[in-house]
Amino acid sequence: RPKRVTNNPSDHQSQLTPPSKEFRLFAVVEHLGNNSNFGHYVSYVRRQTNWYKCDDERVTSIDKTKVLSSVQAYLLFYEKKI
């Protein structure tokens, strides 16, 4: 016997997975300089478990602990965990 399908969300509540409330940092932008009118922007980006420093055309590997402990963040980017 086929299962009856409805459009009522409450009928499907037991089948739904609650949305994640956890987020994971995946990028940081840092401003280097004395004020916002002058200076230089550098970004740090996570790809899988590795972190990279992007400074103009130069991209270098960087330790995660350095990104999390010594960078003066200007912008932080997060992705929602699924």
PDB file of N, CA, C and O in Angstrom:
ATOM      1  N   ARG A   1       0.848  -1.176   0.000  1.00  0.00           N
ATOM      2  CA  ARG A   1       0.000   0.000   0.000  1.00  0.00           C
ATOM      3  C   ARG A   1       0.891   1.235   0.000  1.00  0.00           C
ATOM      4  O   ARG A   1       1.767   1.388   0.851  1.00  0.00           O
ATOM      5  N   PRO A   2       0.698   2.193  -0.922  1.00  0.00           N
ATOM      6  CA  PRO A   2       1.521   3.395  -0.988  1.00  0.00           C
ATOM      7  C   PRO A   2       1.293   4.303   0.216  1.00  0.00           C
ATOM      8  O   PRO A   2       0.199   4.372   0.776  1.00  0.00           O
ATOM      9  N   LYS A   3       2.343   4.983   0.590  1.00  0.00           N
ATOM     10  CA  LYS A   3       2.275   5.919   1.705  1.00  0.00           C
ATOM     11  C   LYS A   3       1.659   7.231   1.229  1.00  0.00           C
ATOM     12  O   LYS A   3       1.977   7.717   0.151  1.00  0.00           O
ATOM     13  N   ARG A   4       0.787   7.776   2.040  1.00  0.00           N
ATOM     14  CA  ARG A   4       0.130   9.039   1.692  1.00  0.00           C
ATOM     15  C   ARG A   4       1.103  10.204   1.883  1.00  0.00           C
ATOM     16  O   ARG A   4       1.771  10.319   2.909  1.00  0.00           O
ATOM     17  N   VAL A   5       1.217  11.061   0.903  1.00  0.00           N
ATOM     18  CA  VAL A   5       2.114  12.215   0.952  1.00  0.00           C
ATOM     19  C   VAL A   5       1.285  13.474   1.166  1.00  0.00           C
ATOM     20  O   VAL A   5       0.274  13.673   0.491  1.00  0.00           O
ATOM     21  N   THR A   6       1.730  14.306   2.106  1.00  0.00           N
ATOM     22  CA  THR A   6       1.027  15.562   2.369  1.00  0.00           C
ATOM     23  C   THR A   6       2.014  16.728   2.270  1.00  0.00           C
ATOM     24  O   THR A   6       3.227  16.530   2.259  1.00  0.00           O
ATOM     25  N   ASN A   7       1.492  17.906   2.221  1.00  0.00           N
ATOM     26  CA  ASN A   7       2.304  19.116   2.203  1.00  0.00           C
ATOM     27  C   ASN A   7       2.384  19.778   3.575  1.00  0.00           C
ATOM     28  O   ASN A   7       2.945  20.848   3.710  1.00  0.00           O
ATOM     29  N   ASN A   8       1.844  19.160   4.573  1.00  0.00           N
ATOM     30  CA  ASN A   8       1.840  19.717   5.915  1.00  0.00           C
ATOM     31  C   ASN A   8       3.163  19.383   6.606  1.00  0.00           C
ATOM     32  O   ASN A   8       3.453  18.216   6.846  1.00  0.00           O
ATOM     33  N   PRO A   9       3.981  20.397   6.960  1.00  0.00           N
ATOM     34  CA  PRO A   9       5.279  20.127   7.586  1.00  0.00           C
ATOM     35  C   PRO A   9       5.193  19.331   8.871  1.00  0.00           C
ATOM     36  O   PRO A   9       6.070  18.539   9.179  1.00  0.00           O
ATOM     37  N   SER A  10       4.134  19.513   9.637  1.00  0.00           N
ATOM     38  CA  SER A  10       4.029  18.784  10.903  1.00  0.00           C
ATOM     39  C   SER A  10       3.895  17.281  10.679  1.00  0.00           C
ATOM     40  O   SER A  10       4.262  16.490  11.539  1.00  0.00           O
ATOM     41  N   ASP A  11       3.407  16.872   9.524  1.00  0.00           N
ATOM     42  CA  ASP A  11       3.302  15.443   9.207  1.00  0.00           C
ATOM     43  C   ASP A  11       4.676  14.813   8.995  1.00  0.00           C
ATOM     44  O   ASP A  11       4.827  13.605   9.074  1.00  0.00           O
ATOM     45  N   HIS A  12       5.675  15.629   8.707  1.00  0.00           N
ATOM     46  CA  HIS A  12       7.015  15.132   8.404  1.00  0.00           C
ATOM     47  C   HIS A  12       8.018  15.440   9.508  1.00  0.00           C
ATOM     48  O   HIS A  12       9.201  15.191   9.350  1.00  0.00           O
ATOM     49  N   GLN A  13       7.564  15.978  10.618  1.00  0.00           N
ATOM     50  CA  GLN A  13       8.461  16.437  11.677  1.00  0.00           C
ATOM     51  C   GLN A  13       9.409  15.337  12.143  1.00  0.00           C
ATOM     52  O   GLN A  13      10.577  15.572  12.365  1.00  0.00           O
ATOM     53  N   SER A  14       8.923  14.127  12.291  1.00  0.00           N
ATOM     54  CA  SER A  14       9.786  13.049  12.769  1.00  0.00           C
ATOM     55  C   SER A  14      10.852  12.671  11.741  1.00  0.00           C
ATOM     56  O   SER A  14      11.861  12.076  12.076  1.00  0.00           O
ATOM     57  N   GLN A  15      10.652  13.014  10.474  1.00  0.00           N
ATOM     58  CA  GLN A  15      11.604  12.679   9.420  1.00  0.00           C
ATOM     59  C   GLN A  15      12.653  13.775   9.214  1.00  0.00           C
ATOM     60  O   GLN A  15      13.648  13.555   8.551  1.00  0.00           O
ATOM     61  N   LEU A  16      12.408  14.943   9.779  1.00  0.00           N
ATOM     62  CA  LEU A  16      13.313  16.059   9.565  1.00  0.00           C
ATOM     63  C   LEU A  16      14.476  16.014  10.542  1.00  0.00           C
ATOM     64  O   LEU A  16      14.317  15.659  11.704  1.00  0.00           O
ATOM     65  N   THR A  17      15.638  16.381  10.058  1.00  0.00           N
ATOM     66  CA  THR A  17      16.814  16.504  10.913  1.00  0.00           C
ATOM     67  C   THR A  17      16.911  17.955  11.343  1.00  0.00           C
ATOM     68  O   THR A  17      16.831  18.847  10.500  1.00  0.00           O
ATOM     69  N   PRO A  18      17.080  18.209  12.619  1.00  0.00           N
ATOM     70  CA  PRO A  18      17.173  19.613  13.040  1.00  0.00           C
ATOM     71  C   PRO A  18      18.393  20.271  12.402  1.00  0.00           C
ATOM     72  O   PRO A  18      19.437  19.631  12.241  1.00  0.00           O
ATOM     73  N   PRO A  19      18.259  21.517  12.004  1.00  0.00           N
ATOM     74  CA  PRO A  19      19.387  22.188  11.371  1.00  0.00           C
ATOM     75  C   PRO A  19      20.546  22.357  12.344  1.00  0.00           C
ATOM     76  O   PRO A  19      20.348  22.539  13.548  1.00  0.00           O
ATOM     77  N   SER A  20      21.741  22.294  11.809  1.00  0.00           N
ATOM     78  CA  SER A  20      22.926  22.454  12.639  1.00  0.00           C
ATOM     79  C   SER A  20      23.030  23.895  13.118  1.00  0.00           C
ATOM     80  O   SER A  20      22.699  24.829  12.400  1.00  0.00           O
ATOM     81  N   LYS A  21      23.504  24.051  14.349  1.00  0.00           N
ATOM     82  CA  LYS A  21      23.728  25.380  14.896  1.00  0.00           C
ATOM     83  C   LYS A  21      25.213  25.653  15.035  1.00  0.00           C
ATOM     84  O   LYS A  21      25.615  26.580  15.708  1.00  0.00           O
ATOM     85  N   GLU A  22      26.017  24.813  14.390  1.00  0.00           N
ATOM     86  CA  GLU A  22      27.456  24.961  14.469  1.00  0.00           C
ATOM     87  C   GLU A  22      27.988  25.564  13.170  1.00  0.00           C
ATOM     88  O   GLU A  22      27.523  25.242  12.087  1.00  0.00           O
ATOM     89  N   PHE A  23      28.990  26.429  13.338  1.00  0.00           N
ATOM     90  CA  PHE A  23      29.627  27.063  12.195  1.00  0.00           C
ATOM     91  C   PHE A  23      31.129  26.821  12.269  1.00  0.00           C
ATOM     92  O   PHE A  23      31.680  26.620  13.345  1.00  0.00           O
ATOM     93  N   ARG A  24      31.782  26.855  11.123  1.00  0.00           N
ATOM     94  CA  ARG A  24      33.213  26.599  11.042  1.00  0.00           C
ATOM     95  C   ARG A  24      33.878  27.771  10.304  1.00  0.00           C
ATOM     96  O   ARG A  24      33.441  28.170   9.232  1.00  0.00           O
ATOM     97  N   LEU A  25      34.926  28.312  10.916  1.00  0.00           N
ATOM     98  CA  LEU A  25      35.669  29.405  10.303  1.00  0.00           C
ATOM     99  C   LEU A  25      36.376  28.896   9.051  1.00  0.00           C
ATOM    100  O   LEU A  25      37.035  27.869   9.084  1.00  0.00           O
ATOM    101  N   PHE A  26      36.217  29.621   7.920  1.00  0.00           N
ATOM    102  CA  PHE A  26      36.912  29.189   6.718  1.00  0.00           C
ATOM    103  C   PHE A  26      37.763  30.285   6.087  1.00  0.00           C
ATOM    104  O   PHE A  26      38.568  30.006   5.200  1.00  0.00           O
ATOM    105  N   ALA A  27      37.648  31.521   6.559  1.00  0.00           N
ATOM    106  CA  ALA A  27      38.501  32.582   6.011  1.00  0.00           C
ATOM    107  C   ALA A  27      38.550  33.771   6.959  1.00  0.00           C
ATOM    108  O   ALA A  27      37.611  34.024   7.712  1.00  0.00           O
ATOM    109  N   VAL A  28      39.679  34.472   6.904  1.00  0.00           N
ATOM    110  CA  VAL A  28      39.900  35.668   7.717  1.00  0.00           C
ATOM    111  C   VAL A  28      40.560  36.707   6.826  1.00  0.00           C
ATOM    112  O   VAL A  28      41.446  36.388   6.034  1.00  0.00           O
ATOM    113  N   VAL A  29      40.107  37.943   6.933  1.00  0.00           N
ATOM    114  CA  VAL A  29      40.768  39.058   6.258  1.00  0.00           C
ATOM    115  C   VAL A  29      41.402  39.920   7.335  1.00  0.00           C
ATOM    116  O   VAL A  29      40.759  40.261   8.331  1.00  0.00           O
ATOM    117  N   GLU A  30      42.654  40.269   7.119  1.00  0.00           N
ATOM    118  CA  GLU A  30      43.395  41.093   8.072  1.00  0.00           C
ATOM    119  C   GLU A  30      43.840  42.370   7.373  1.00  0.00           C
ATOM    120  O   GLU A  30      44.303  42.341   6.237  1.00  0.00           O
ATOM    121  N   HIS A  31      43.702  43.493   8.058  1.00  0.00           N
ATOM    122  CA  HIS A  31      44.190  44.774   7.554  1.00  0.00           C
ATOM    123  C   HIS A  31      45.495  45.101   8.260  1.00  0.00           C
ATOM    124  O   HIS A  31      45.554  45.120   9.491  1.00  0.00           O
ATOM    125  N   LEU A  32      46.524  45.326   7.484  1.00  0.00           N
ATOM    126  CA  LEU A  32      47.831  45.695   8.032  1.00  0.00           C
ATOM    127  C   LEU A  32      48.043  47.179   7.764  1.00  0.00           C
ATOM    128  O   LEU A  32      48.058  47.602   6.611  1.00  0.00           O
ATOM    129  N   GLY A  33      48.170  47.973   8.793  1.00  0.00           N
ATOM    130  CA  GLY A  33      48.350  49.408   8.639  1.00  0.00           C
ATOM    131  C   GLY A  33      47.837  50.148   9.847  1.00  0.00           C
ATOM    132  O   GLY A  33      47.180  49.579  10.715  1.00  0.00           O
ATOM    133  N   ASN A  34      48.130  51.449   9.889  1.00  0.00           N
ATOM    134  CA  ASN A  34      47.760  52.264  11.050  1.00  0.00           C
ATOM    135  C   ASN A  34      46.294  52.661  11.081  1.00  0.00           C
ATOM    136  O   ASN A  34      45.731  52.887  12.135  1.00  0.00           O
ATOM    137  N   ASN A  35      45.669  52.811   9.908  1.00  0.00           N
ATOM    138  CA  ASN A  35      44.256  53.177   9.874  1.00  0.00           C
ATOM    139  C   ASN A  35      43.628  52.640   8.595  1.00  0.00           C
ATOM    140  O   ASN A  35      44.305  52.084   7.745  1.00  0.00           O
ATOM    141  N   SER A  36      42.322  52.819   8.452  1.00  0.00           N
ATOM    142  CA  SER A  36      41.611  52.249   7.308  1.00  0.00           C
ATOM    143  C   SER A  36      41.895  52.973   5.989  1.00  0.00           C
ATOM    144  O   SER A  36      41.559  52.471   4.929  1.00  0.00           O
ATOM    145  N   ASN A  37      42.504  54.163   6.054  1.00  0.00           N
ATOM    146  CA  ASN A  37      42.827  54.891   4.823  1.00  0.00           C
ATOM    147  C   ASN A  37      44.109  54.396   4.163  1.00  0.00           C
ATOM    148  O   ASN A  37      44.311  54.610   2.974  1.00  0.00           O
ATOM    149  N   PHE A  38      44.966  53.787   4.932  1.00  0.00           N
ATOM    150  CA  PHE A  38      46.242  53.309   4.413  1.00  0.00           C
ATOM    151  C   PHE A  38      46.478  51.895   4.912  1.00  0.00           C
ATOM    152  O   PHE A  38      46.024  51.529   5.986  1.00  0.00           O
ATOM    153  N   GLY A  39      47.200  51.112   4.139  1.00  0.00           N
ATOM    154  CA  GLY A  39      47.542  49.774   4.594  1.00  0.00           C
ATOM    155  C   GLY A  39      47.395  48.749   3.495  1.00  0.00           C
ATOM    156  O   GLY A  39      47.332  49.064   2.311  1.00  0.00           O
ATOM    157  N   HIS A  40      47.316  47.524   3.926  1.00  0.00           N
ATOM    158  CA  HIS A  40      47.316  46.391   3.013  1.00  0.00           C
ATOM    159  C   HIS A  40      46.424  45.304   3.598  1.00  0.00           C
ATOM    160  O   HIS A  40      46.407  45.091   4.809  1.00  0.00           O
ATOM    161  N   TYR A  41      45.679  44.623   2.745  1.00  0.00           N
ATOM    162  CA  TYR A  41      44.814  43.534   3.184  1.00  0.00           C
ATOM    163  C   TYR A  41      45.433  42.185   2.823  1.00  0.00           C
ATOM    164  O   TYR A  41      45.959  42.006   1.731  1.00  0.00           O
ATOM    165  N   VAL A  42      45.365  41.253   3.753  1.00  0.00           N
ATOM    166  CA  VAL A  42      45.847  39.893   3.569  1.00  0.00           C
ATOM    167  C   VAL A  42      44.714  38.961   3.972  1.00  0.00           C
ATOM    168  O   VAL A  42      43.985  39.242   4.929  1.00  0.00           O
ATOM    169  N   SER A  43      44.550  37.867   3.252  1.00  0.00           N
ATOM    170  CA  SER A  43      43.510  36.908   3.636  1.00  0.00           C
ATOM    171  C   SER A  43      44.122  35.563   3.993  1.00  0.00           C
ATOM    172  O   SER A  43      45.188  35.193   3.500  1.00  0.00           O
ATOM    173  N   TYR A  44      43.432  34.868   4.868  1.00  0.00           N
ATOM    174  CA  TYR A  44      43.803  33.528   5.292  1.00  0.00           C
ATOM    175  C   TYR A  44      42.609  32.632   4.994  1.00  0.00           C
ATOM    176  O   TYR A  44      41.490  32.938   5.405  1.00  0.00           O
ATOM    177  N   VAL A  45      42.847  31.555   4.273  1.00  0.00           N
ATOM    178  CA  VAL A  45      41.751  30.719   3.794  1.00  0.00           C
ATOM    179  C   VAL A  45      42.014  29.260   4.163  1.00  0.00           C
ATOM    180  O   VAL A  45      43.126  28.765   3.979  1.00  0.00           O
ATOM    181  N   ARG A  46      40.975  28.611   4.671  1.00  0.00           N
ATOM    182  CA  ARG A  46      41.081  27.181   4.973  1.00  0.00           C
ATOM    183  C   ARG A  46      40.556  26.380   3.796  1.00  0.00           C
ATOM    184  O   ARG A  46      39.500  26.667   3.241  1.00  0.00           O
ATOM    185  N   ARG A  47      41.321  25.380   3.407  1.00  0.00           N
ATOM    186  CA  ARG A  47      40.867  24.412   2.401  1.00  0.00           C
ATOM    187  C   ARG A  47      41.043  23.040   3.016  1.00  0.00           C
ATOM    188  O   ARG A  47      42.169  22.627   3.282  1.00  0.00           O
ATOM    189  N   GLN A  48      39.932  22.374   3.261  1.00  0.00           N
ATOM    190  CA  GLN A  48      39.893  21.121   4.018  1.00  0.00           C
ATOM    191  C   GLN A  48      40.508  21.370   5.390  1.00  0.00           C
ATOM    192  O   GLN A  48      39.946  22.136   6.151  1.00  0.00           O
ATOM    193  N   THR A  49      41.657  20.795   5.713  1.00  0.00           N
ATOM    194  CA  THR A  49      42.251  21.016   7.036  1.00  0.00           C
ATOM    195  C   THR A  49      43.471  21.932   6.974  1.00  0.00           C
ATOM    196  O   THR A  49      44.086  22.201   8.003  1.00  0.00           O
ATOM    197  N   ASN A  50      43.816  22.423   5.811  1.00  0.00           N
ATOM    198  CA  ASN A  50      45.003  23.266   5.638  1.00  0.00           C
ATOM    199  C   ASN A  50      44.625  24.737   5.517  1.00  0.00           C
ATOM    200  O   ASN A  50      43.591  25.075   4.951  1.00  0.00           O
ATOM    201  N   TRP A  51      45.502  25.597   6.046  1.00  0.00           N
ATOM    202  CA  TRP A  51      45.310  27.045   5.968  1.00  0.00           C
ATOM    203  C   TRP A  51      46.362  27.658   5.054  1.00  0.00           C
ATOM    204  O   TRP A  51      47.507  27.203   5.018  1.00  0.00           O
ATOM    205  N   TYR A  52      45.948  28.711   4.326  1.00  0.00           N
ATOM    206  CA  TYR A  52      46.830  29.398   3.386  1.00  0.00           C
ATOM    207  C   TYR A  52      46.737  30.904   3.595  1.00  0.00           C
ATOM    208  O   TYR A  52      45.659  31.442   3.838  1.00  0.00           O
ATOM    209  N   LYS A  53      47.877  31.563   3.480  1.00  0.00           N
ATOM    210  CA  LYS A  53      47.939  33.018   3.533  1.00  0.00           C
ATOM    211  C   LYS A  53      47.988  33.531   2.099  1.00  0.00           C
ATOM    212  O   LYS A  53      48.855  33.134   1.321  1.00  0.00           O
ATOM    213  N   CYS A  54      47.051  34.404   1.747  1.00  0.00           N
ATOM    214  CA  CYS A  54      46.974  34.974   0.396  1.00  0.00           C
ATOM    215  C   CYS A  54      47.360  36.446   0.490  1.00  0.00           C
ATOM    216  O   CYS A  54      46.633  37.250   1.062  1.00  0.00           O
ATOM    217  N   ASP A  55      48.508  36.762  -0.064  1.00  0.00           N
ATOM    218  CA  ASP A  55      49.058  38.116   0.002  1.00  0.00           C
ATOM    219  C   ASP A  55      49.389  38.542  -1.416  1.00  0.00           C
ATOM    220  O   ASP A  55      50.441  38.184  -1.960  1.00  0.00           O
ATOM    221  N   ASP A  56      48.470  39.276  -2.024  1.00  0.00           N
ATOM    222  CA  ASP A  56      48.559  39.645  -3.437  1.00  0.00           C
ATOM    223  C   ASP A  56      48.703  38.377  -4.271  1.00  0.00           C
ATOM    224  O   ASP A  56      47.869  37.496  -4.163  1.00  0.00           O
ATOM    225  N   GLU A  57      49.756  38.261  -5.070  1.00  0.00           N
ATOM    226  CA  GLU A  57      49.886  37.092  -5.932  1.00  0.00           C
ATOM    227  C   GLU A  57      50.595  35.925  -5.249  1.00  0.00           C
ATOM    228  O   GLU A  57      50.765  34.863  -5.820  1.00  0.00           O
ATOM    229  N   ARG A  58      50.966  36.088  -4.004  1.00  0.00           N
ATOM    230  CA  ARG A  58      51.700  35.053  -3.283  1.00  0.00           C
ATOM    231  C   ARG A  58      50.776  34.304  -2.320  1.00  0.00           C
ATOM    232  O   ARG A  58      50.132  34.908  -1.463  1.00  0.00           O
ATOM    233  N   VAL A  59      50.744  32.981  -2.457  1.00  0.00           N
ATOM    234  CA  VAL A  59      49.960  32.123  -1.572  1.00  0.00           C
ATOM    235  C   VAL A  59      50.913  31.152  -0.893  1.00  0.00           C
ATOM    236  O   VAL A  59      51.659  30.443  -1.561  1.00  0.00           O
ATOM    237  N   THR A  60      50.914  31.152   0.441  1.00  0.00           N
ATOM    238  CA  THR A  60      51.802  30.284   1.198  1.00  0.00           C
ATOM    239  C   THR A  60      51.018  29.529   2.257  1.00  0.00           C
ATOM    240  O   THR A  60      49.991  30.009   2.750  1.00  0.00           O
ATOM    241  N   SER A  61      51.498  28.365   2.617  1.00  0.00           N
ATOM    242  CA  SER A  61      50.893  27.572   3.679  1.00  0.00           C
ATOM    243  C   SER A  61      51.189  28.234   5.020  1.00  0.00           C
ATOM    244  O   SER A  61      52.254  28.816   5.216  1.00  0.00           O
ATOM    245  N   ILE A  62      50.225  28.163   5.942  1.00  0.00           N
ATOM    246  CA  ILE A  62      50.406  28.765   7.258  1.00  0.00           C
ATOM    247  C   ILE A  62      49.776  27.848   8.300  1.00  0.00           C
ATOM    248  O   ILE A  62      48.780  27.164   8.030  1.00  0.00           O
ATOM    249  N   ASP A  63      50.356  27.821   9.473  1.00  0.00           N
ATOM    250  CA  ASP A  63      49.849  26.987  10.556  1.00  0.00           C
ATOM    251  C   ASP A  63      48.546  27.550  11.104  1.00  0.00           C
ATOM    252  O   ASP A  63      48.417  28.761  11.312  1.00  0.00           O
ATOM    253  N   LYS A  64      47.605  26.674  11.359  1.00  0.00           N
ATOM    254  CA  LYS A  64      46.289  27.072  11.879  1.00  0.00           C
ATOM    255  C   LYS A  64      46.408  27.857  13.185  1.00  0.00           C
ATOM    256  O   LYS A  64      45.686  28.838  13.391  1.00  0.00           O
ATOM    257  N   THR A  65      47.314  27.463  14.063  1.00  0.00           N
ATOM    258  CA  THR A  65      47.449  28.153  15.351  1.00  0.00           C
ATOM    259  C   THR A  65      47.886  29.601  15.162  1.00  0.00           C
ATOM    260  O   THR A  65      47.480  30.474  15.918  1.00  0.00           O
ATOM    261  N   LYS A  66      48.692  29.888  14.153  1.00  0.00           N
ATOM    262  CA  LYS A  66      49.101  31.269  13.884  1.00  0.00           C
ATOM    263  C   LYS A  66      47.902  32.097  13.423  1.00  0.00           C
ATOM    264  O   LYS A  66      47.725  33.233  13.845  1.00  0.00           O
ATOM    265  N   VAL A  67      47.075  31.512  12.575  1.00  0.00           N
ATOM    266  CA  VAL A  67      45.876  32.222  12.105  1.00  0.00           C
ATOM    267  C   VAL A  67      44.949  32.528  13.274  1.00  0.00           C
ATOM    268  O   VAL A  67      44.442  33.641  13.410  1.00  0.00           O
ATOM    269  N   LEU A  68      44.744  31.558  14.138  1.00  0.00           N
ATOM    270  CA  LEU A  68      43.783  31.718  15.234  1.00  0.00           C
ATOM    271  C   LEU A  68      44.303  32.529  16.407  1.00  0.00           C
ATOM    272  O   LEU A  68      43.525  33.058  17.193  1.00  0.00           O
ATOM    273  N   SER A  69      45.629  32.670  16.534  1.00  0.00           N
ATOM    274  CA  SER A  69      46.155  33.339  17.719  1.00  0.00           C
ATOM    275  C   SER A  69      46.777  34.708  17.467  1.00  0.00           C
ATOM    276  O   SER A  69      46.756  35.560  18.341  1.00  0.00           O
ATOM    277  N   SER A  70      47.323  34.952  16.287  1.00  0.00           N
ATOM    278  CA  SER A  70      48.063  36.197  16.120  1.00  0.00           C
ATOM    279  C   SER A  70      47.537  37.129  15.035  1.00  0.00           C
ATOM    280  O   SER A  70      48.019  38.238  14.896  1.00  0.00           O
ATOM    281  N   VAL A  71      46.560  36.712  14.296  1.00  0.00           N
ATOM    282  CA  VAL A  71      46.004  37.559  13.240  1.00  0.00           C
ATOM    283  C   VAL A  71      45.026  38.557  13.847  1.00  0.00           C
ATOM    284  O   VAL A  71      44.200  38.204  14.682  1.00  0.00           O
ATOM    285  N   GLN A  72      45.138  39.816  13.439  1.00  0.00           N
ATOM    286  CA  GLN A  72      44.193  40.855  13.859  1.00  0.00           C
ATOM    287  C   GLN A  72      43.071  40.910  12.824  1.00  0.00           C
ATOM    288  O   GLN A  72      43.191  41.570  11.789  1.00  0.00           O
ATOM    289  N   ALA A  73      41.996  40.196  13.071  1.00  0.00           N
ATOM    290  CA  ALA A  73      40.930  40.007  12.079  1.00  0.00           C
ATOM    291  C   ALA A  73      40.181  41.301  11.796  1.00  0.00           C
ATOM    292  O   ALA A  73      39.815  42.046  12.701  1.00  0.00           O
ATOM    293  N   TYR A  74      39.956  41.543  10.509  1.00  0.00           N
ATOM    294  CA  TYR A  74      39.123  42.649  10.033  1.00  0.00           C
ATOM    295  C   TYR A  74      37.757  42.086   9.632  1.00  0.00           C
ATOM    296  O   TYR A  74      36.731  42.676   9.920  1.00  0.00           O
ATOM    297  N   LEU A  75      37.760  40.926   8.974  1.00  0.00           N
ATOM    298  CA  LEU A  75      36.539  40.210   8.607  1.00  0.00           C
ATOM    299  C   LEU A  75      36.728  38.732   8.887  1.00  0.00           C
ATOM    300  O   LEU A  75      37.829  38.196   8.680  1.00  0.00           O
ATOM    301  N   LEU A  76      35.670  38.069   9.331  1.00  0.00           N
ATOM    302  CA  LEU A  76      35.679  36.633   9.553  1.00  0.00           C
ATOM    303  C   LEU A  76      34.588  36.013   8.695  1.00  0.00           C
ATOM    304  O   LEU A  76      33.483  36.548   8.610  1.00  0.00           O
ATOM    305  N   PHE A  77      34.878  34.870   8.074  1.00  0.00           N
ATOM    306  CA  PHE A  77      33.906  34.178   7.243  1.00  0.00           C
ATOM    307  C   PHE A  77      33.676  32.782   7.806  1.00  0.00           C
ATOM    308  O   PHE A  77      34.627  32.048   8.068  1.00  0.00           O
ATOM    309  N   TYR A  78      32.395  32.439   7.980  1.00  0.00           N
ATOM    310  CA  TYR A  78      32.010  31.145   8.531  1.00  0.00           C
ATOM    311  C   TYR A  78      31.113  30.407   7.554  1.00  0.00           C
ATOM    312  O   TYR A  78      30.386  31.015   6.780  1.00  0.00           O
ATOM    313  N   GLU A  79      31.178  29.077   7.638  1.00  0.00           N
ATOM    314  CA  GLU A  79      30.240  28.241   6.891  1.00  0.00           C
ATOM    315  C   GLU A  79      29.469  27.395   7.889  1.00  0.00           C
ATOM    316  O   GLU A  79      30.009  27.001   8.917  1.00  0.00           O
ATOM    317  N   LYS A  80      28.236  27.144   7.567  1.00  0.00           N
ATOM    318  CA  LYS A  80      27.404  26.345   8.465  1.00  0.00           C
ATOM    319  C   LYS A  80      27.742  24.870   8.285  1.00  0.00           C
ATOM    320  O   LYS A  80      27.839  24.376   7.161  1.00  0.00           O
ATOM    321  N   LYS A  81      27.943  24.180   9.402  1.00  0.00           N
ATOM    322  CA  LYS A  81      28.171  22.731   9.347  1.00  0.00           C
ATOM    323  C   LYS A  81      26.873  22.042   8.982  1.00  0.00           C
ATOM    324  O   LYS A  81      25.809  22.414   9.454  1.00  0.00           O
ATOM    325  N   ILE A  82      26.982  21.026   8.172  1.00  0.00           N
ATOM    326  CA  ILE A  82      25.793  20.278   7.746  1.00  0.00           C
ATOM    327  C   ILE A  82      25.690  18.998   8.531  1.00  0.00           C
ATOM    328  O   ILE A  82      26.634  18.372   8.859  1.00  0.00           O
TER     329      ILE A  82
END
